[in-house]
PDB file of C-alpha atoms in Angstrom:
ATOM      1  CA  UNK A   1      20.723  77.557  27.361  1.00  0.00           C
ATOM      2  CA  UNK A   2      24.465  76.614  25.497  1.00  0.00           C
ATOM      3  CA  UNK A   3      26.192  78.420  28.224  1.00  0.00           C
ATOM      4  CA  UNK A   4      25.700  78.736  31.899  1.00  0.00           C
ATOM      5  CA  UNK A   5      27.743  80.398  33.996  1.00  0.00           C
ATOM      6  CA  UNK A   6      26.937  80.531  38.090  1.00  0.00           C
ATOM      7  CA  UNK A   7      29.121  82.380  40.547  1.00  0.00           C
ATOM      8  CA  UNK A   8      32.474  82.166  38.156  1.00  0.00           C
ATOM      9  CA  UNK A   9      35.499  83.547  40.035  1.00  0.00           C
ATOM     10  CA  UNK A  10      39.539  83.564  38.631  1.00  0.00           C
ATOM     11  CA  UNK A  11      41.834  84.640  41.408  1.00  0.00           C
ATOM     12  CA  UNK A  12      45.504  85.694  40.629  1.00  0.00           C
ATOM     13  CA  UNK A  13      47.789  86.065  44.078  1.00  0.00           C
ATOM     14  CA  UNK A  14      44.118  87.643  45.935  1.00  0.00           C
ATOM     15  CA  UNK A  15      43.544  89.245  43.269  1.00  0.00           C
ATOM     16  CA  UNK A  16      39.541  88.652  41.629  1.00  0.00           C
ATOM     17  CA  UNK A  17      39.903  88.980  37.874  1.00  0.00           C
ATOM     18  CA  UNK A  18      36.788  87.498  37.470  1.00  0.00           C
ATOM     19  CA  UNK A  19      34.223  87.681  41.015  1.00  0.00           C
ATOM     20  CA  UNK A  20      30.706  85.324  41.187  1.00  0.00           C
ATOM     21  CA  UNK A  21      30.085  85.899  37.521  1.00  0.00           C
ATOM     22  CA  UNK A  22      26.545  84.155  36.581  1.00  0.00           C
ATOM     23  CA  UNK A  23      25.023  84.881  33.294  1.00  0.00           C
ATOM     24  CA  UNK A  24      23.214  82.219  30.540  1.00  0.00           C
ATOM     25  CA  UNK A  25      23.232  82.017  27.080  1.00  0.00           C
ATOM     26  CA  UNK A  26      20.595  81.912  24.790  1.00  0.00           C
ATOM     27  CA  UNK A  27      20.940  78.993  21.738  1.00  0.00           C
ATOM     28  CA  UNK A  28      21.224  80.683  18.389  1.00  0.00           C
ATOM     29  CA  UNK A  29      21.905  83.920  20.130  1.00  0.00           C
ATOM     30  CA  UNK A  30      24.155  86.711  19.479  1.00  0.00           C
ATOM     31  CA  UNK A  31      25.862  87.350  22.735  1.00  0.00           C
ATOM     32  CA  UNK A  32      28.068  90.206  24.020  1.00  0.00           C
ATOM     33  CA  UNK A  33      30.983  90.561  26.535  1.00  0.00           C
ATOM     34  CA  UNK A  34      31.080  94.641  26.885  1.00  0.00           C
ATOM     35  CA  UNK A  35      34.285  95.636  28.847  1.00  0.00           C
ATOM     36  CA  UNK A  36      37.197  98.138  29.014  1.00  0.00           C
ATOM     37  CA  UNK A  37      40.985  95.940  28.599  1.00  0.00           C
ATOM     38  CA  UNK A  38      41.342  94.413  31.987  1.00  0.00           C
ATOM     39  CA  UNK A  39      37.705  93.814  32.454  1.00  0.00           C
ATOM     40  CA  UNK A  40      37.751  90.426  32.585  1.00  0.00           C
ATOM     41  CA  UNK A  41      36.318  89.578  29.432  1.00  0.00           C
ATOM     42  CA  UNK A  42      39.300  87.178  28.038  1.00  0.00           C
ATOM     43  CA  UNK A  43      39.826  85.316  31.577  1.00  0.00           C
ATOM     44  CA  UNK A  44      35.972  84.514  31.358  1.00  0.00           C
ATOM     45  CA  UNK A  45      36.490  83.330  27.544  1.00  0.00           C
ATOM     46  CA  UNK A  46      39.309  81.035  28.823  1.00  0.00           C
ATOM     47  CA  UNK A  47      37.594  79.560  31.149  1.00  0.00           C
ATOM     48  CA  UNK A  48      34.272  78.575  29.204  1.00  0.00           C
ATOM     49  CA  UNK A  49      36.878  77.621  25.921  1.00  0.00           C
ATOM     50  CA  UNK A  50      38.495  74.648  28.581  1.00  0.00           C
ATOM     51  CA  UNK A  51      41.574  76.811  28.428  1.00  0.00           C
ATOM     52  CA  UNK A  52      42.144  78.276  32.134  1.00  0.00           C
ATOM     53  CA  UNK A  53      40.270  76.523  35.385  1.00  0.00           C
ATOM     54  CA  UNK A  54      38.413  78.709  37.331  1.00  0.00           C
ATOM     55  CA  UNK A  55      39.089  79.413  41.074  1.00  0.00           C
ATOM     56  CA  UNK A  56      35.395  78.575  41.790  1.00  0.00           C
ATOM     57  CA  UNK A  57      32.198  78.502  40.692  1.00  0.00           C
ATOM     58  CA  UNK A  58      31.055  76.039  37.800  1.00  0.00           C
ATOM     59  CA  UNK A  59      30.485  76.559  34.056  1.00  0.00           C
ATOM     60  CA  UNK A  60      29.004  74.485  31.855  1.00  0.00           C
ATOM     61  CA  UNK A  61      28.264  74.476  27.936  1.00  0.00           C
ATOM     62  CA  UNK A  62      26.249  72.609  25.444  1.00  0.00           C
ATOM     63  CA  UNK A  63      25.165  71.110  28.768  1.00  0.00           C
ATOM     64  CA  UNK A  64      29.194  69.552  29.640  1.00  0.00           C
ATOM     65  CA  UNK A  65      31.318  70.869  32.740  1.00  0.00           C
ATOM     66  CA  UNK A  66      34.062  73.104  31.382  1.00  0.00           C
ATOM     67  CA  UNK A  67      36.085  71.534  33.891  1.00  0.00           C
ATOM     68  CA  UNK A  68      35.580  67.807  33.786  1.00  0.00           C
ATOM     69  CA  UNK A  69      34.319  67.422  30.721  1.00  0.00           C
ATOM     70  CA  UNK A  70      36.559  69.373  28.708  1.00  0.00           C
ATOM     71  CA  UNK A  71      37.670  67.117  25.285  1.00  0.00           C
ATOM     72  CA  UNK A  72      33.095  67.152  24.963  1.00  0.00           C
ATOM     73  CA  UNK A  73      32.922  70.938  25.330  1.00  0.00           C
ATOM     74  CA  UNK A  74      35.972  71.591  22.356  1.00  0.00           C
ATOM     75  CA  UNK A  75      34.304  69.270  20.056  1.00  0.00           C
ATOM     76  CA  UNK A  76      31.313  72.169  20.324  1.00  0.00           C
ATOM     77  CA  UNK A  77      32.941  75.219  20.191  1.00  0.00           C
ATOM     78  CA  UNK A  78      35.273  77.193  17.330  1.00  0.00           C
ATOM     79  CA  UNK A  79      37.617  79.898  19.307  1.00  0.00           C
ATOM     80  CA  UNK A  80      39.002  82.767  16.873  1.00  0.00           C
ATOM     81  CA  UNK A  81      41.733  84.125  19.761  1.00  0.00           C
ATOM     82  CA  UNK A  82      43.004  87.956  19.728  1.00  0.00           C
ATOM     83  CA  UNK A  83      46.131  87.099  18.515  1.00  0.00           C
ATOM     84  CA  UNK A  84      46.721  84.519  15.488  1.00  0.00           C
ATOM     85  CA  UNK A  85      47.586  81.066  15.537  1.00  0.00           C
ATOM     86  CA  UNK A  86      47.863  80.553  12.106  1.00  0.00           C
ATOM     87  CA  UNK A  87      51.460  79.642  10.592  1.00  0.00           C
ATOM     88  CA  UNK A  88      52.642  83.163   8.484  1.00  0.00           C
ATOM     89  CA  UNK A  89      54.746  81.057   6.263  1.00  0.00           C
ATOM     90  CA  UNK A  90      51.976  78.838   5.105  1.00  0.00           C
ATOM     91  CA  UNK A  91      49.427  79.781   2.493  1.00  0.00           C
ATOM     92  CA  UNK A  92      46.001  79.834   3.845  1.00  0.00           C
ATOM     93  CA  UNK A  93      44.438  77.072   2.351  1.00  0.00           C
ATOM     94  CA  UNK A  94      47.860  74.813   3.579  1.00  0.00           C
ATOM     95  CA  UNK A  95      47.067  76.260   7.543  1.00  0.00           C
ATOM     96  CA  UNK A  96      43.309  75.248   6.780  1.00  0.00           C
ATOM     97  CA  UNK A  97      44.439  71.332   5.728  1.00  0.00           C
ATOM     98  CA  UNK A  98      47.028  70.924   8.889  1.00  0.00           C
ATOM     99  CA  UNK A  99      44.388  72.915  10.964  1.00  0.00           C
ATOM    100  CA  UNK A 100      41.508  70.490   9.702  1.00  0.00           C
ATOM    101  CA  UNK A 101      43.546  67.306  10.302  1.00  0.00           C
ATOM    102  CA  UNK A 102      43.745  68.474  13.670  1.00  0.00           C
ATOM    103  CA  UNK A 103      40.150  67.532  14.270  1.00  0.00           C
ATOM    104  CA  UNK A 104      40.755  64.096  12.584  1.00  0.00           C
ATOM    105  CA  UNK A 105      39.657  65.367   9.348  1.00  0.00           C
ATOM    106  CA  UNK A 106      41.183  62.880   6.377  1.00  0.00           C
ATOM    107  CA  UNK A 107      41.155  62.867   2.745  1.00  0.00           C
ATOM    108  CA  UNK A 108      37.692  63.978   1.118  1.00  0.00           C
ATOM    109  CA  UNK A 109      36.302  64.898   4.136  1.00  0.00           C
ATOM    110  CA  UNK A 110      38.973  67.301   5.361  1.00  0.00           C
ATOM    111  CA  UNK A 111      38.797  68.904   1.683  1.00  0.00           C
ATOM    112  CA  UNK A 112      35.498  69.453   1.794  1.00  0.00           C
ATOM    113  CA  UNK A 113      35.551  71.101   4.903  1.00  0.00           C
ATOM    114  CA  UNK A 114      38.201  73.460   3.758  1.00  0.00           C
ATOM    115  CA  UNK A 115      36.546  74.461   1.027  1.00  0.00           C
ATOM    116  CA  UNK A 116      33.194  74.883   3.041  1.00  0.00           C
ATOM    117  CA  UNK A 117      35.484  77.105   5.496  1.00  0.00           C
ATOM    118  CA  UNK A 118      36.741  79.032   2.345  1.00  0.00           C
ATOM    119  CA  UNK A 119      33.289  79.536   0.994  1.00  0.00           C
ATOM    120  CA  UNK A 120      31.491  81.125   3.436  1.00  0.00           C
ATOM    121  CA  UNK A 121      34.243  83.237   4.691  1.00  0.00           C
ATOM    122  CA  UNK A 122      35.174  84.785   1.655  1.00  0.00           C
ATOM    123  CA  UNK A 123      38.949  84.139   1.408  1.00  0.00           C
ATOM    124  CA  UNK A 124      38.950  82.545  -2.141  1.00  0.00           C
ATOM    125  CA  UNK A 125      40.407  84.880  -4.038  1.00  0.00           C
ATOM    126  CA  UNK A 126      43.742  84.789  -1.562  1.00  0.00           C
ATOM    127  CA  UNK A 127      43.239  80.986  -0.472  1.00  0.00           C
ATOM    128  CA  UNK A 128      46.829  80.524  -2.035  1.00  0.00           C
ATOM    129  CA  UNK A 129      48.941  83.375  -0.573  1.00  0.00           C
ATOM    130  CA  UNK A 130      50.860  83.155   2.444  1.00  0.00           C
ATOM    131  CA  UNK A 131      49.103  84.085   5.850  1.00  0.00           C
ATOM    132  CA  UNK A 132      51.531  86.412   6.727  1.00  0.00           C
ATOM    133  CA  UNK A 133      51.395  88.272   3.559  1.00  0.00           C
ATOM    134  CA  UNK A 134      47.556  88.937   3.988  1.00  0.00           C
ATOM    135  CA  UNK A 135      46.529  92.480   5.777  1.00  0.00           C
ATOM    136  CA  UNK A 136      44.592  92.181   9.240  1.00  0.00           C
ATOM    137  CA  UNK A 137      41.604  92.282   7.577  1.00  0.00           C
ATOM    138  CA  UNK A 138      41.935  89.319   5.795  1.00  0.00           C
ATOM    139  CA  UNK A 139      44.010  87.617   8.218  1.00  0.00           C
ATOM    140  CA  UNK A 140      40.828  87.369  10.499  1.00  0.00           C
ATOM    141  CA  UNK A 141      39.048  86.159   7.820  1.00  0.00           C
ATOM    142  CA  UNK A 142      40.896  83.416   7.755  1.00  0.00           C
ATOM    143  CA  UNK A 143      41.005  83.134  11.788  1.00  0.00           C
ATOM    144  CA  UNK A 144      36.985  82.452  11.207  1.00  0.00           C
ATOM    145  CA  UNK A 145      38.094  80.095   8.541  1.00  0.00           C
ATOM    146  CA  UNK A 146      39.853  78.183  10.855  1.00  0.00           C
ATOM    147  CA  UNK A 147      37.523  78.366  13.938  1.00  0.00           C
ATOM    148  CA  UNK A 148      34.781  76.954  11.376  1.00  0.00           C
ATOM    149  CA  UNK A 149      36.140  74.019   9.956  1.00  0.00           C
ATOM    150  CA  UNK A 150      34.677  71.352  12.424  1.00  0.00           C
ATOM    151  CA  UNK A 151      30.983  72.895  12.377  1.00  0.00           C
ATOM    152  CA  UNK A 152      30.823  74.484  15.657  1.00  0.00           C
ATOM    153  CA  UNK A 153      27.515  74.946  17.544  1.00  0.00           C
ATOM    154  CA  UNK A 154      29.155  77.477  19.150  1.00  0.00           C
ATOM    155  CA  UNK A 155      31.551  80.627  18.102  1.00  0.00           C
ATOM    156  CA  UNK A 156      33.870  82.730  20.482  1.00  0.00           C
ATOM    157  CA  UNK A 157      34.915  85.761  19.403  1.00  0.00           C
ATOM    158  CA  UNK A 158      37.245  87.207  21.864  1.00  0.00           C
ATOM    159  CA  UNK A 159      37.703  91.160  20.202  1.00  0.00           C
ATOM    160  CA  UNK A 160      37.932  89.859  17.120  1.00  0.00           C
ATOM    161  CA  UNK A 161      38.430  93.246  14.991  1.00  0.00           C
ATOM    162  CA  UNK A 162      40.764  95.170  17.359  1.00  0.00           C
ATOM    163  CA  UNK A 163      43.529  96.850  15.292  1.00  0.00           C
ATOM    164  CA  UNK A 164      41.513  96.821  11.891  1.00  0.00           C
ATOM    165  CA  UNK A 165      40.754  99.556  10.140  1.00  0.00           C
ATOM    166  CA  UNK A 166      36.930 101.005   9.747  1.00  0.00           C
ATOM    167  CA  UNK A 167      36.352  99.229   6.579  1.00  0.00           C
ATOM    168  CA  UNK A 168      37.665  95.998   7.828  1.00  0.00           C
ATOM    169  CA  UNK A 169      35.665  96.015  10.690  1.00  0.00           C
ATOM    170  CA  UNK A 170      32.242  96.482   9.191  1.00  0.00           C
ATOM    171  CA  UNK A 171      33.622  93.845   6.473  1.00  0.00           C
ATOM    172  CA  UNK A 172      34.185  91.357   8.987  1.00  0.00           C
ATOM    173  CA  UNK A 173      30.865  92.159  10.896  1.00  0.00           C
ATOM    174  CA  UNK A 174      28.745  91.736   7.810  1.00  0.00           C
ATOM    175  CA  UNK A 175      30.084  88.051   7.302  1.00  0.00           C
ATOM    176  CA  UNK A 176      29.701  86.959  11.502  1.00  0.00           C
ATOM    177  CA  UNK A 177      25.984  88.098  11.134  1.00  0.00           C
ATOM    178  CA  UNK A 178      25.466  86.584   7.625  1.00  0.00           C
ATOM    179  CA  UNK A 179      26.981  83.575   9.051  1.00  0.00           C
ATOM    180  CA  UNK A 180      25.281  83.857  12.388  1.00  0.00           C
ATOM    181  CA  UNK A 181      21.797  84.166  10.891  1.00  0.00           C
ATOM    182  CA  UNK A 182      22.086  81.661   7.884  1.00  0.00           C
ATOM    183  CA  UNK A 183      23.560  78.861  10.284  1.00  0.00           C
ATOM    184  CA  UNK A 184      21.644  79.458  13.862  1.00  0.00           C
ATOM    185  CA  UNK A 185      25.133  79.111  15.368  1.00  0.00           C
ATOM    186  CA  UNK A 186      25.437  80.860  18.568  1.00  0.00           C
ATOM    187  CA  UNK A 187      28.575  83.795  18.602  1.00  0.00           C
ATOM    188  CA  UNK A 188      29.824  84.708  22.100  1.00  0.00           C
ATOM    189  CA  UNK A 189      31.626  88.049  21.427  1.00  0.00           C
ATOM    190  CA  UNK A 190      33.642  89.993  23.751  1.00  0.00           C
ATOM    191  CA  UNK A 191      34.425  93.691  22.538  1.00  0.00           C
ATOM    192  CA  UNK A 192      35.018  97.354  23.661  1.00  0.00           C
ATOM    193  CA  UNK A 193      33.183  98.054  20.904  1.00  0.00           C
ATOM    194  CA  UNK A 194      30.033  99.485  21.604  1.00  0.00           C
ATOM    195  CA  UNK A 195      28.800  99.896  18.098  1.00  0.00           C
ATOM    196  CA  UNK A 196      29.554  95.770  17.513  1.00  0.00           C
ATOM    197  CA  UNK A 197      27.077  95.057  20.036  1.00  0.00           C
ATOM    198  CA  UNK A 198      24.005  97.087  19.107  1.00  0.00           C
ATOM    199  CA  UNK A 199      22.772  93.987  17.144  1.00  0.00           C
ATOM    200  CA  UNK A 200      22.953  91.452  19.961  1.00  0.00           C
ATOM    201  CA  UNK A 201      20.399  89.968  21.785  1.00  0.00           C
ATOM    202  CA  UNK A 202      21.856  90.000  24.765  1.00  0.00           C
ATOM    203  CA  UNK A 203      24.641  92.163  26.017  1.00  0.00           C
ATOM    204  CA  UNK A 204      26.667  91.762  29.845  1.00  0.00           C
ATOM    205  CA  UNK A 205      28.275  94.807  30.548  1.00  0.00           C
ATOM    206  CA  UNK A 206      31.298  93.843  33.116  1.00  0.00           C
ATOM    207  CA  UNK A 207      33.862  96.028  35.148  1.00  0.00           C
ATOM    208  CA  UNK A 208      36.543  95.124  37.179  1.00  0.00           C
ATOM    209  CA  UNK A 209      35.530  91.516  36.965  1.00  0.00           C
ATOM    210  CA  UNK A 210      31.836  92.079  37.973  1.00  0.00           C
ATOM    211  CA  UNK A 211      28.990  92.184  36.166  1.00  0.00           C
ATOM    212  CA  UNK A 212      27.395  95.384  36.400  1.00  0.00           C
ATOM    213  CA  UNK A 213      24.333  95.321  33.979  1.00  0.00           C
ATOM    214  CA  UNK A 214      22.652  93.107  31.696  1.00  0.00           C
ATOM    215  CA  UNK A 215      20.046  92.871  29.271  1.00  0.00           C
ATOM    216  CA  UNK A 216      18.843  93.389  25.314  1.00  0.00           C
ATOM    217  CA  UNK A 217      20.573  96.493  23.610  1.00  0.00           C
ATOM    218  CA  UNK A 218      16.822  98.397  23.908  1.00  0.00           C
ATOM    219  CA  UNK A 219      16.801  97.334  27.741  1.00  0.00           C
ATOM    220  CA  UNK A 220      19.902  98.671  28.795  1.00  0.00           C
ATOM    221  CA  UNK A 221      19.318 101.824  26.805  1.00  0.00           C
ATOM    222  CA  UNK A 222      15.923 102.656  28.239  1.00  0.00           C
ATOM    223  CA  UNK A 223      17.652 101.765  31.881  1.00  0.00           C
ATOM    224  CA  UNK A 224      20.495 103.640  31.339  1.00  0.00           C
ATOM    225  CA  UNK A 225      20.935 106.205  29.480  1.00  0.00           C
ATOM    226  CA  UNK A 226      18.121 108.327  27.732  1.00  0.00           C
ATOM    227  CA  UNK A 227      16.637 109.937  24.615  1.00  0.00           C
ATOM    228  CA  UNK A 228      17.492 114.277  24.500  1.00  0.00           C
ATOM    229  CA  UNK A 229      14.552 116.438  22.724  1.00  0.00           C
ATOM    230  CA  UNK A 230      15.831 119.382  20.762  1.00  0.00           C
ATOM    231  CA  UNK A 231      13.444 122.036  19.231  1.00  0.00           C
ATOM    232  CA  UNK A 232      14.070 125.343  17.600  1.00  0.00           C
ATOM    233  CA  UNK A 233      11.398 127.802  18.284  1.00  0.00           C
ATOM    234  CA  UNK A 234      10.741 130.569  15.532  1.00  0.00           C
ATOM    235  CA  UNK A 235      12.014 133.193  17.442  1.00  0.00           C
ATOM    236  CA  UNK A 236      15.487 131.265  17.574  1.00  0.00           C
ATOM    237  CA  UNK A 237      15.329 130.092  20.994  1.00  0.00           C
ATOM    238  CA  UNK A 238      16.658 126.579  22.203  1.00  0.00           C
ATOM    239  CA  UNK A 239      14.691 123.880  24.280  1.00  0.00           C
ATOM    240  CA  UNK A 240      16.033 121.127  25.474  1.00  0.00           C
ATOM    241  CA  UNK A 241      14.719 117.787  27.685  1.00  0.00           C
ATOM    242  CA  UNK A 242      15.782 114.738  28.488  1.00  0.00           C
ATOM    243  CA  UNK A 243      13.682 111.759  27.787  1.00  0.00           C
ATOM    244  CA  UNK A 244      13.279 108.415  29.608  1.00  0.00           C
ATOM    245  CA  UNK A 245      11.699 107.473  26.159  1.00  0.00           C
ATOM    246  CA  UNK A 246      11.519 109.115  22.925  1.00  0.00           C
ATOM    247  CA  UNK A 247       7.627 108.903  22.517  1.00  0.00           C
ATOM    248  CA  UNK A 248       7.844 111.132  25.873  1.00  0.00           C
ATOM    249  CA  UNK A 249       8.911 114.346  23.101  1.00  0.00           C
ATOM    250  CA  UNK A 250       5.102 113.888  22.118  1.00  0.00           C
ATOM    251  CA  UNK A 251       3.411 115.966  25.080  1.00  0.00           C
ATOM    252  CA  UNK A 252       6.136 118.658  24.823  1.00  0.00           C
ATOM    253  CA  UNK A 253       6.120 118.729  21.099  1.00  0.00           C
ATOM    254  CA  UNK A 254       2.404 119.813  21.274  1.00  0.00           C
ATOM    255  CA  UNK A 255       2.665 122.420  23.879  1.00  0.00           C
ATOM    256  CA  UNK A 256       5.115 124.009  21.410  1.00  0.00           C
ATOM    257  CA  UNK A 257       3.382 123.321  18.055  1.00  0.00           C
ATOM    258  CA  UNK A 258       2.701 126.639  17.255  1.00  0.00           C
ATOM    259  CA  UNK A 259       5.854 127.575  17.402  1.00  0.00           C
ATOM    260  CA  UNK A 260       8.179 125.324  16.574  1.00  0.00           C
ATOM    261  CA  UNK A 261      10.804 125.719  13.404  1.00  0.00           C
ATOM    262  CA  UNK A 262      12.478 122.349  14.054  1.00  0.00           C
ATOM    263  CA  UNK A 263      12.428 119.379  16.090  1.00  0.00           C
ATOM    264  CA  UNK A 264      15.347 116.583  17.025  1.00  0.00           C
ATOM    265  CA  UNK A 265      14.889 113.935  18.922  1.00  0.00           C
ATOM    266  CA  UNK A 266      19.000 112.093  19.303  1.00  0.00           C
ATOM    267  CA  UNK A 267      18.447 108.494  20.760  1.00  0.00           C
ATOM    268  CA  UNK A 268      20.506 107.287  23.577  1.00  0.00           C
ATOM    269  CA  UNK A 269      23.388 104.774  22.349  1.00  0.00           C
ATOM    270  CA  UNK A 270      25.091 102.095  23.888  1.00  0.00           C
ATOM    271  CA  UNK A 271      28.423 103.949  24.161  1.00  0.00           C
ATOM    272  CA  UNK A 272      25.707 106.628  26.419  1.00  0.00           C
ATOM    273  CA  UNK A 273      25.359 103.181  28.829  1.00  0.00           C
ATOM    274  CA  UNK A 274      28.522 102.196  28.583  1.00  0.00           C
ATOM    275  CA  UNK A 275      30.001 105.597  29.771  1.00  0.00           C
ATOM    276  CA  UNK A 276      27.156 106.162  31.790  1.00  0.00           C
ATOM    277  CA  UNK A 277      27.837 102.771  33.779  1.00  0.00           C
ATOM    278  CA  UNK A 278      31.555 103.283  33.985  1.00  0.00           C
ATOM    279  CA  UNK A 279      32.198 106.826  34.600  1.00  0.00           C
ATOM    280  CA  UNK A 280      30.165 106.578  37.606  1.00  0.00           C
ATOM    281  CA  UNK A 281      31.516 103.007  38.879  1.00  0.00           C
ATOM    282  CA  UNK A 282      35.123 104.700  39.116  1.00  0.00           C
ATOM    283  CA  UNK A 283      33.348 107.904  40.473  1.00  0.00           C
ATOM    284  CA  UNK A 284      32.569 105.147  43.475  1.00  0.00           C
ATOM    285  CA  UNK A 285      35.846 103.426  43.460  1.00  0.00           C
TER     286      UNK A 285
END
């Protein structure tokens, strides 16, 4: 496992923003952070990026203590942060080359891994405009860039397309997975998302700084949410069931054969867990 996480907690004044958190993650993996805002999603991300020490607990990844062996555990990881720390009045291949020399990168080397970072992000065609004249779209593009240019084993994406536009989004999506499944490199994504997460392998769904379920995308839909049969009889009447499983429709379906004009079967979603999990957490509290 890159990342292991066992009984994480963040207090602020008494307050548990993050309480006995333990989860592992899988090398190579696509893994998702599912939360509302105030979830605890970012103070977890802080902590396993060296950034904030937790209250308790222990964390470790690529096998080094988040907390003592911090300067090993940055030299593994690329961080692309919710808000920008890019300079807006440099052009992006000049906040690449400052960035890059950050990590001790000199002379060919450093060029070569800006143009590497360039490459497989896509931001050649505005590699010599000023950040802050790019849209969001292609501002995060360039956030990757950044996050990228010391090889990473490991990529945090802390809500990475909030305030983009559809078409954005799914462009920036398309180039994490590309990159994600050309490179093996393991992406740690925390979202509200639902629809970003369907292609994970694994998925943590936390609330109020707990973790509350767990699992593949399939898992957690077949645990938590469930498949509805529709079917249109020829007469124009409606039937309706609920399904723990959609090959469940198949015994219904055939008492009805004879009659049937249509059939549906809608599959449950993860924004059906999601809600399904929530809703009925703040029913409780």
């Amino acid at each position: 496992m890159i990342i292991r996480a066992e009984n994480l907690c963040k207090s602020y004044g008494g307050v548990n923003a993050v309480n006995k958190v333990s989860f592992a993650v899988r090398e190579g993996s696509l893994f998702s952070f599912l939360g509302t805002n105030g979830a605890g999603k970012s103070t977890t991300i802080n902590i396993l990026t060296t950034l904030l020490a937790q209250t308790s607990g222990s964390a470790t990844v690529g096998g080094y203590d988040t907390a003592r062996e911090a300067d090993r555990v940055r030299r593994l990881i690329g961080v692309v942060f919710q808000d920008s720390v890019l300079d807006a009045m440099l052009t992006v291949r000049e906040n690449l080359t400052v960035r890059g020399s950050l990590y001790g990168l000199r002379g060919a080397k450093l060029k070569a891994a800006v143009d590497n970072a360039v490459q497989i992000t896509a931001v050649a065609e505005f590699a010599r405009q000023r950040y802050g004249h790019l849209s969001g779209g292609q501002r995060r593009r360039v956030d990757i860039a950044r996050a990228l240019l010391h090889n990473p084993q490991l990529l945090f994406l802390d809500e990475p397309t909030t305030g983009l536009d559809p078409k954005a989004r799914r462009d920036i999506w398309r180039m994490i997975r590309n990159l994600q499944r050309s490179s093996g490199m393991t992406v740690f994504l925390t979202t509200h998302y639902m629809e970003e997460a369907a292609d994970s392998d694994d998925i943590v769904v936390l609330h109020k700084g707990e973790i509350k379920a767990e699992g593949s995308p399939l898992e957690l839909k077949t645990r938590y949410c469930s498949d509805l049969l529709k079917i249109t009889l020829l007469n124009g009447q409606y039937i309706e069931r609920q399904l723990a499983q959609s090959v469940d429709a198949l015994p219904i379906i055939e008492q009805y054969k004879d009659n049937i004009a249509n059939v549906e079967i809608i599959n449950g979603t993860l924004d059906d867990v999601f809600l399904n999990l929530t809703e009925g957490l703040n029913n409780v509290n």
